[in-house]
mmCIF file of C-alpha atoms and ligand atoms in Angstrom:
data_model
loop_
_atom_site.group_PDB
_atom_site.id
_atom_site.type_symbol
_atom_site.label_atom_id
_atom_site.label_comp_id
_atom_site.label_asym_id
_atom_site.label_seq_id
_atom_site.Cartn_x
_atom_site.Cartn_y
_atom_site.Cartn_z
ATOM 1 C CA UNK B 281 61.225 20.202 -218.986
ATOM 2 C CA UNK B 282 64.268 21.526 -218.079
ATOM 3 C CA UNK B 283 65.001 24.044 -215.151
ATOM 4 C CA UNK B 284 68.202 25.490 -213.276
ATOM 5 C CA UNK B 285 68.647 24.130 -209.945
ATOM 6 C CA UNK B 286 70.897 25.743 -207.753
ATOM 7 C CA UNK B 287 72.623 24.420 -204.482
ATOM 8 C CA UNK B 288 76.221 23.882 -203.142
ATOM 9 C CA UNK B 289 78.004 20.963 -203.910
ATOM 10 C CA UNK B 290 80.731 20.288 -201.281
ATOM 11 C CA UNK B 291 80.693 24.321 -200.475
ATOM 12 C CA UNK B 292 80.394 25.890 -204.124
ATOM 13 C CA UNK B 293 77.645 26.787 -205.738
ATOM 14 C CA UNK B 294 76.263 25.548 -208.361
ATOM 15 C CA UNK B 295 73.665 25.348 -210.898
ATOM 16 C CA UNK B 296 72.310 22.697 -212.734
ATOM 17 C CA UNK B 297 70.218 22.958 -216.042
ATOM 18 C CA UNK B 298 68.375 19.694 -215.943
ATOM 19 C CA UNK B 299 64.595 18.083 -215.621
ATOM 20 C CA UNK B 300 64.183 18.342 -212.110
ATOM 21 C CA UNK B 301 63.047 15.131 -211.594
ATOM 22 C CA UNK B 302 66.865 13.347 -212.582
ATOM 23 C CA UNK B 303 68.118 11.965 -209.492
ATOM 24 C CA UNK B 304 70.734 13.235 -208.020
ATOM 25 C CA UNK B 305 73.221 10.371 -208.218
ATOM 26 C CA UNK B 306 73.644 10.985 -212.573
ATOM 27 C CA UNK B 307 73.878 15.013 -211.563
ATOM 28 C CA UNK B 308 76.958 14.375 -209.880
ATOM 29 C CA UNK B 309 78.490 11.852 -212.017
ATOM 30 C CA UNK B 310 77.559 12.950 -215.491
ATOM 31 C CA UNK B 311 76.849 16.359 -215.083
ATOM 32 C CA UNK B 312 79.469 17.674 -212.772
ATOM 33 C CA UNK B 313 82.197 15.048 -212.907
ATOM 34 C CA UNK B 314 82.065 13.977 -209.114
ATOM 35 C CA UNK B 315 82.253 9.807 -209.900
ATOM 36 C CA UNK B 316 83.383 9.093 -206.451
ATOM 37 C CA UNK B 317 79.499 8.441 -205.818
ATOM 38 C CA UNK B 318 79.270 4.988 -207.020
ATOM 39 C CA UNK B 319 76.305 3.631 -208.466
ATOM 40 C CA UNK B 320 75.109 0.142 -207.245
ATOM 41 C CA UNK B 321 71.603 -0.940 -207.494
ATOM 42 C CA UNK B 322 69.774 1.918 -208.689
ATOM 43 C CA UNK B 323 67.163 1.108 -206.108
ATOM 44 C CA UNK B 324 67.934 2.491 -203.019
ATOM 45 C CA UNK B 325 69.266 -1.304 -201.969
ATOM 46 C CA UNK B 326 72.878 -0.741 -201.602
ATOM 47 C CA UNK B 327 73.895 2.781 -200.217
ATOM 48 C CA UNK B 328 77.029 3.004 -202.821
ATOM 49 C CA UNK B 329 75.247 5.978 -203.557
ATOM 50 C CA UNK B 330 75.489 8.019 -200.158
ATOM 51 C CA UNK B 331 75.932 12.169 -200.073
ATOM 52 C CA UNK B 332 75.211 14.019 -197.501
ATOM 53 C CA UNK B 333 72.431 16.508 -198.245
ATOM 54 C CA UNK B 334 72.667 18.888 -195.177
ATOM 55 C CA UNK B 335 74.810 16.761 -193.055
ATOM 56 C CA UNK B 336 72.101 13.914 -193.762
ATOM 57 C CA UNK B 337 72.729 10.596 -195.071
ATOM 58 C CA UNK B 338 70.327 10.334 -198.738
ATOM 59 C CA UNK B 339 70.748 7.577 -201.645
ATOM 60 C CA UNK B 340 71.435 10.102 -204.453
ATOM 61 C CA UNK B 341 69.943 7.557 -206.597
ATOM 62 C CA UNK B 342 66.406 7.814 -205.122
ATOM 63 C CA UNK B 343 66.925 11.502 -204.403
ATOM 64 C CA UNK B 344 65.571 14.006 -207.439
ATOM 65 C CA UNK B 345 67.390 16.875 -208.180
ATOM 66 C CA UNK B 346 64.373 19.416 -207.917
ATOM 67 C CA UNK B 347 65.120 18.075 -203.950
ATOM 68 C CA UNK B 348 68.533 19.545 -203.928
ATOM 69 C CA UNK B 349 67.174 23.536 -204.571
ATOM 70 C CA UNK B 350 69.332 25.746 -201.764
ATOM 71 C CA UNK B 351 70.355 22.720 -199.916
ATOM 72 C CA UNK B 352 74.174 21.915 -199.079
ATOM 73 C CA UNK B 353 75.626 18.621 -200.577
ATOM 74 C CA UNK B 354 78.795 16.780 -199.843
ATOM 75 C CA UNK B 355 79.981 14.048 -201.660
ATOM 76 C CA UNK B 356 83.449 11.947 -201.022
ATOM 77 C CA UNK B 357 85.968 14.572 -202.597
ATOM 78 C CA UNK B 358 84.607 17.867 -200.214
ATOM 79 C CA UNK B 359 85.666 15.550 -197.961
ATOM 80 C CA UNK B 360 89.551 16.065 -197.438
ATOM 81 C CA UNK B 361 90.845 19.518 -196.191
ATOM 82 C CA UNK B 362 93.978 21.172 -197.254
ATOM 83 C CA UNK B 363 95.330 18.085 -198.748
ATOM 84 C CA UNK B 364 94.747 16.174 -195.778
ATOM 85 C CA UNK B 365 92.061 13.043 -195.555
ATOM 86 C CA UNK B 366 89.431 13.728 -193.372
ATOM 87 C CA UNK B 367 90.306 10.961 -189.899
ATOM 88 C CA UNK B 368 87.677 8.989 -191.764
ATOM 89 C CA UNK B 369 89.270 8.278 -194.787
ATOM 90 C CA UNK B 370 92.290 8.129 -192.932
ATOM 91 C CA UNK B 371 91.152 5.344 -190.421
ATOM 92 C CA UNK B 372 90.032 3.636 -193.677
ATOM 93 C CA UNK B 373 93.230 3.249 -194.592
ATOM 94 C CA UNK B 374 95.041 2.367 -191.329
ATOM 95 C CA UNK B 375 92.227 -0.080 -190.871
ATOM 96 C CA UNK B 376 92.253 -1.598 -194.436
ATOM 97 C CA UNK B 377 88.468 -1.095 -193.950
ATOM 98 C CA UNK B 378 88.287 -1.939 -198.029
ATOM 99 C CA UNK B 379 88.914 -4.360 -201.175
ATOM 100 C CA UNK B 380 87.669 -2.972 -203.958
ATOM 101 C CA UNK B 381 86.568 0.323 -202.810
ATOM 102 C CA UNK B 382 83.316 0.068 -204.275
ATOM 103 C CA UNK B 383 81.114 0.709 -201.128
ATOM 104 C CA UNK B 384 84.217 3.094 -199.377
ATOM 105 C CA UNK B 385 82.777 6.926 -200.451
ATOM 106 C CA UNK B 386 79.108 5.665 -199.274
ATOM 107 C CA UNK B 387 80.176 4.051 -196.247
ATOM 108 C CA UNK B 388 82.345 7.456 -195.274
ATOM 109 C CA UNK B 389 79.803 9.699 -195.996
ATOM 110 C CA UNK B 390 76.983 7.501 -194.155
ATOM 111 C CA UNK B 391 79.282 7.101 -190.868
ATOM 112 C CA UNK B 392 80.096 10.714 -191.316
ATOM 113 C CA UNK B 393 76.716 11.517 -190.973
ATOM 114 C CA UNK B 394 76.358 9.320 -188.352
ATOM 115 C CA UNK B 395 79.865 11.494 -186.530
ATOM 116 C CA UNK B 396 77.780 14.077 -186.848
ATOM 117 C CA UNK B 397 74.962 13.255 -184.980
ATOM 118 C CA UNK B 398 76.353 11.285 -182.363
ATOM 119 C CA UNK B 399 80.064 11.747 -181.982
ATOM 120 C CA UNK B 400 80.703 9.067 -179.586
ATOM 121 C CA UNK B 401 78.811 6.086 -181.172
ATOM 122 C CA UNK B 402 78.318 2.419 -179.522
ATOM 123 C CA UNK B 403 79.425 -0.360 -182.038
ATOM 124 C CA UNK B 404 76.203 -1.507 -182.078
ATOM 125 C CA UNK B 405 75.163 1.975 -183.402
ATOM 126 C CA UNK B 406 77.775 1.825 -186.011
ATOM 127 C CA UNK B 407 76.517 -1.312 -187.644
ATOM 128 C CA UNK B 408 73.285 -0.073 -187.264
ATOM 129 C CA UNK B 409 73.724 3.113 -189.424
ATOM 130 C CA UNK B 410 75.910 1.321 -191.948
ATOM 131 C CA UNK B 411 73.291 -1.206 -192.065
ATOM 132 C CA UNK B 412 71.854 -0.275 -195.415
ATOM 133 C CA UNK B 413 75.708 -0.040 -197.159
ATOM 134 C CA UNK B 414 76.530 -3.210 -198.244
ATOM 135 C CA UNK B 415 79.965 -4.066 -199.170
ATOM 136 C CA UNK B 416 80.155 -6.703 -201.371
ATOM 137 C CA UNK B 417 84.225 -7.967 -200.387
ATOM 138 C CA UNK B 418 82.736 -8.204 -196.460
ATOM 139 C CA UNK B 419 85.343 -5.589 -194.598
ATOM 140 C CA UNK B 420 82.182 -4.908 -192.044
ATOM 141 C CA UNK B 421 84.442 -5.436 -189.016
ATOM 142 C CA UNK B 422 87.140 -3.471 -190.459
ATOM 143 C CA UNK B 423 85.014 -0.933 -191.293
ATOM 144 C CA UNK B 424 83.239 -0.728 -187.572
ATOM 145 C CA UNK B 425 87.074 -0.518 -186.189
ATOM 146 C CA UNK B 426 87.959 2.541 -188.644
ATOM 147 C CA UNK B 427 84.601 4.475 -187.705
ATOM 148 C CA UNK B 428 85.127 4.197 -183.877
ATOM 149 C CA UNK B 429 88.767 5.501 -184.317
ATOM 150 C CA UNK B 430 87.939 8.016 -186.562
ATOM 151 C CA UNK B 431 85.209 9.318 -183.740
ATOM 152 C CA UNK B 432 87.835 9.369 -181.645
ATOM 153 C CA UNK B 433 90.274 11.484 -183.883
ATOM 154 C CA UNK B 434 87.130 13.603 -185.117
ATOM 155 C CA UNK B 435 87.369 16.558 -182.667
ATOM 156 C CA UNK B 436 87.846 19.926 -184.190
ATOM 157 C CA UNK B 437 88.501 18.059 -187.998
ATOM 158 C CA UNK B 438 84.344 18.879 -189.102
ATOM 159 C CA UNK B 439 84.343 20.466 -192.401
HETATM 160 S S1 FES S 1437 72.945 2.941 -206.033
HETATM 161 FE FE1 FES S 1437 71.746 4.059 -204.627
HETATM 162 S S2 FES S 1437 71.229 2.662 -203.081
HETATM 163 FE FE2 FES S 1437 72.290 1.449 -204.555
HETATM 164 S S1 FES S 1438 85.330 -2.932 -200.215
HETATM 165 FE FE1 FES S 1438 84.485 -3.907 -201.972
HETATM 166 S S2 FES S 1438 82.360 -3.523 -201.757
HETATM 167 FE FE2 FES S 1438 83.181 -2.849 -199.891
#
């Protein structure tokens, strides 16, 4: 059955008419256009998934919607400010921390939540929170270079 779920998506509000038990990953994509949440594995496997749901890390494809209800959620495009990438995305870049791209919004958003918690992470730390988003083309180093800069450029740049 279908029911209006309302919470903000990357600091708008909106509302969803949907069952509430449709995972959050096919909200975003289908219903409100946001594709830069990749779907991977379907399984909670792969990470490509990642939003933040209240500055926390989920798999939007193991996450139902009815979950969502008042909550904030960020996905890869709340992420840039004023037409400027966020110093993740931009460390990304400088770091050529991708191939394909695939894996990039769900890595962001997971070391972003990681930022968040601990702004000043170890590299051991850093692997160990992107441990559960694979990427497929193997930029892990690059991609463990761009998150310390980006902790380093983070100060004051927190959505
Ligand atoms: S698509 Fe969600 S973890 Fe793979
Ligand atoms: S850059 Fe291709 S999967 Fe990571």
């Amino acid at each position: 059955m279908e029911k209006t779920v309302r919470f903000k998506l990357n600091g708008q509000e909106v509302g969803v008419e949907s069952p509430p038990e449709r995972m959050l990953l096919w909200i975003l994509r289908a219903d409100l256009g946001h594709t830069g949440t990749k779907y991977g594995c379907g399984e909670g496997f792969c990470g490509a998934c990642t939003v933040l749901v209240d500055g926390k890390p989920v798999f939007s494809c193991q996450y139902p919607l009815a979950k969502a209800e008042g909550k904030d959620v960020l996905t890869i495009e709340g992420l840039a400010k004023g037409g400027r990438l966020h110093p993740l995305q931009q460390a990304f870049l400088e770091h050529d921390a991708l191939q394909c791209g695939y894996c990039t919004p769900g890595m962001i958003l997971q070391a972003y939540g990681l930022l968040l918690r601990k702004p000043h992470p170890t590299e051991a730390e850093i692997a160990a929170a992107l441990e559960g988003n694979l990427c497929r083309c193997g930029s892990y180093n690059r991609i463990v270079a761009a998150v310390q800069t980006a902790a380093k450029g983070m100060k004051g740049a927190r959505p």
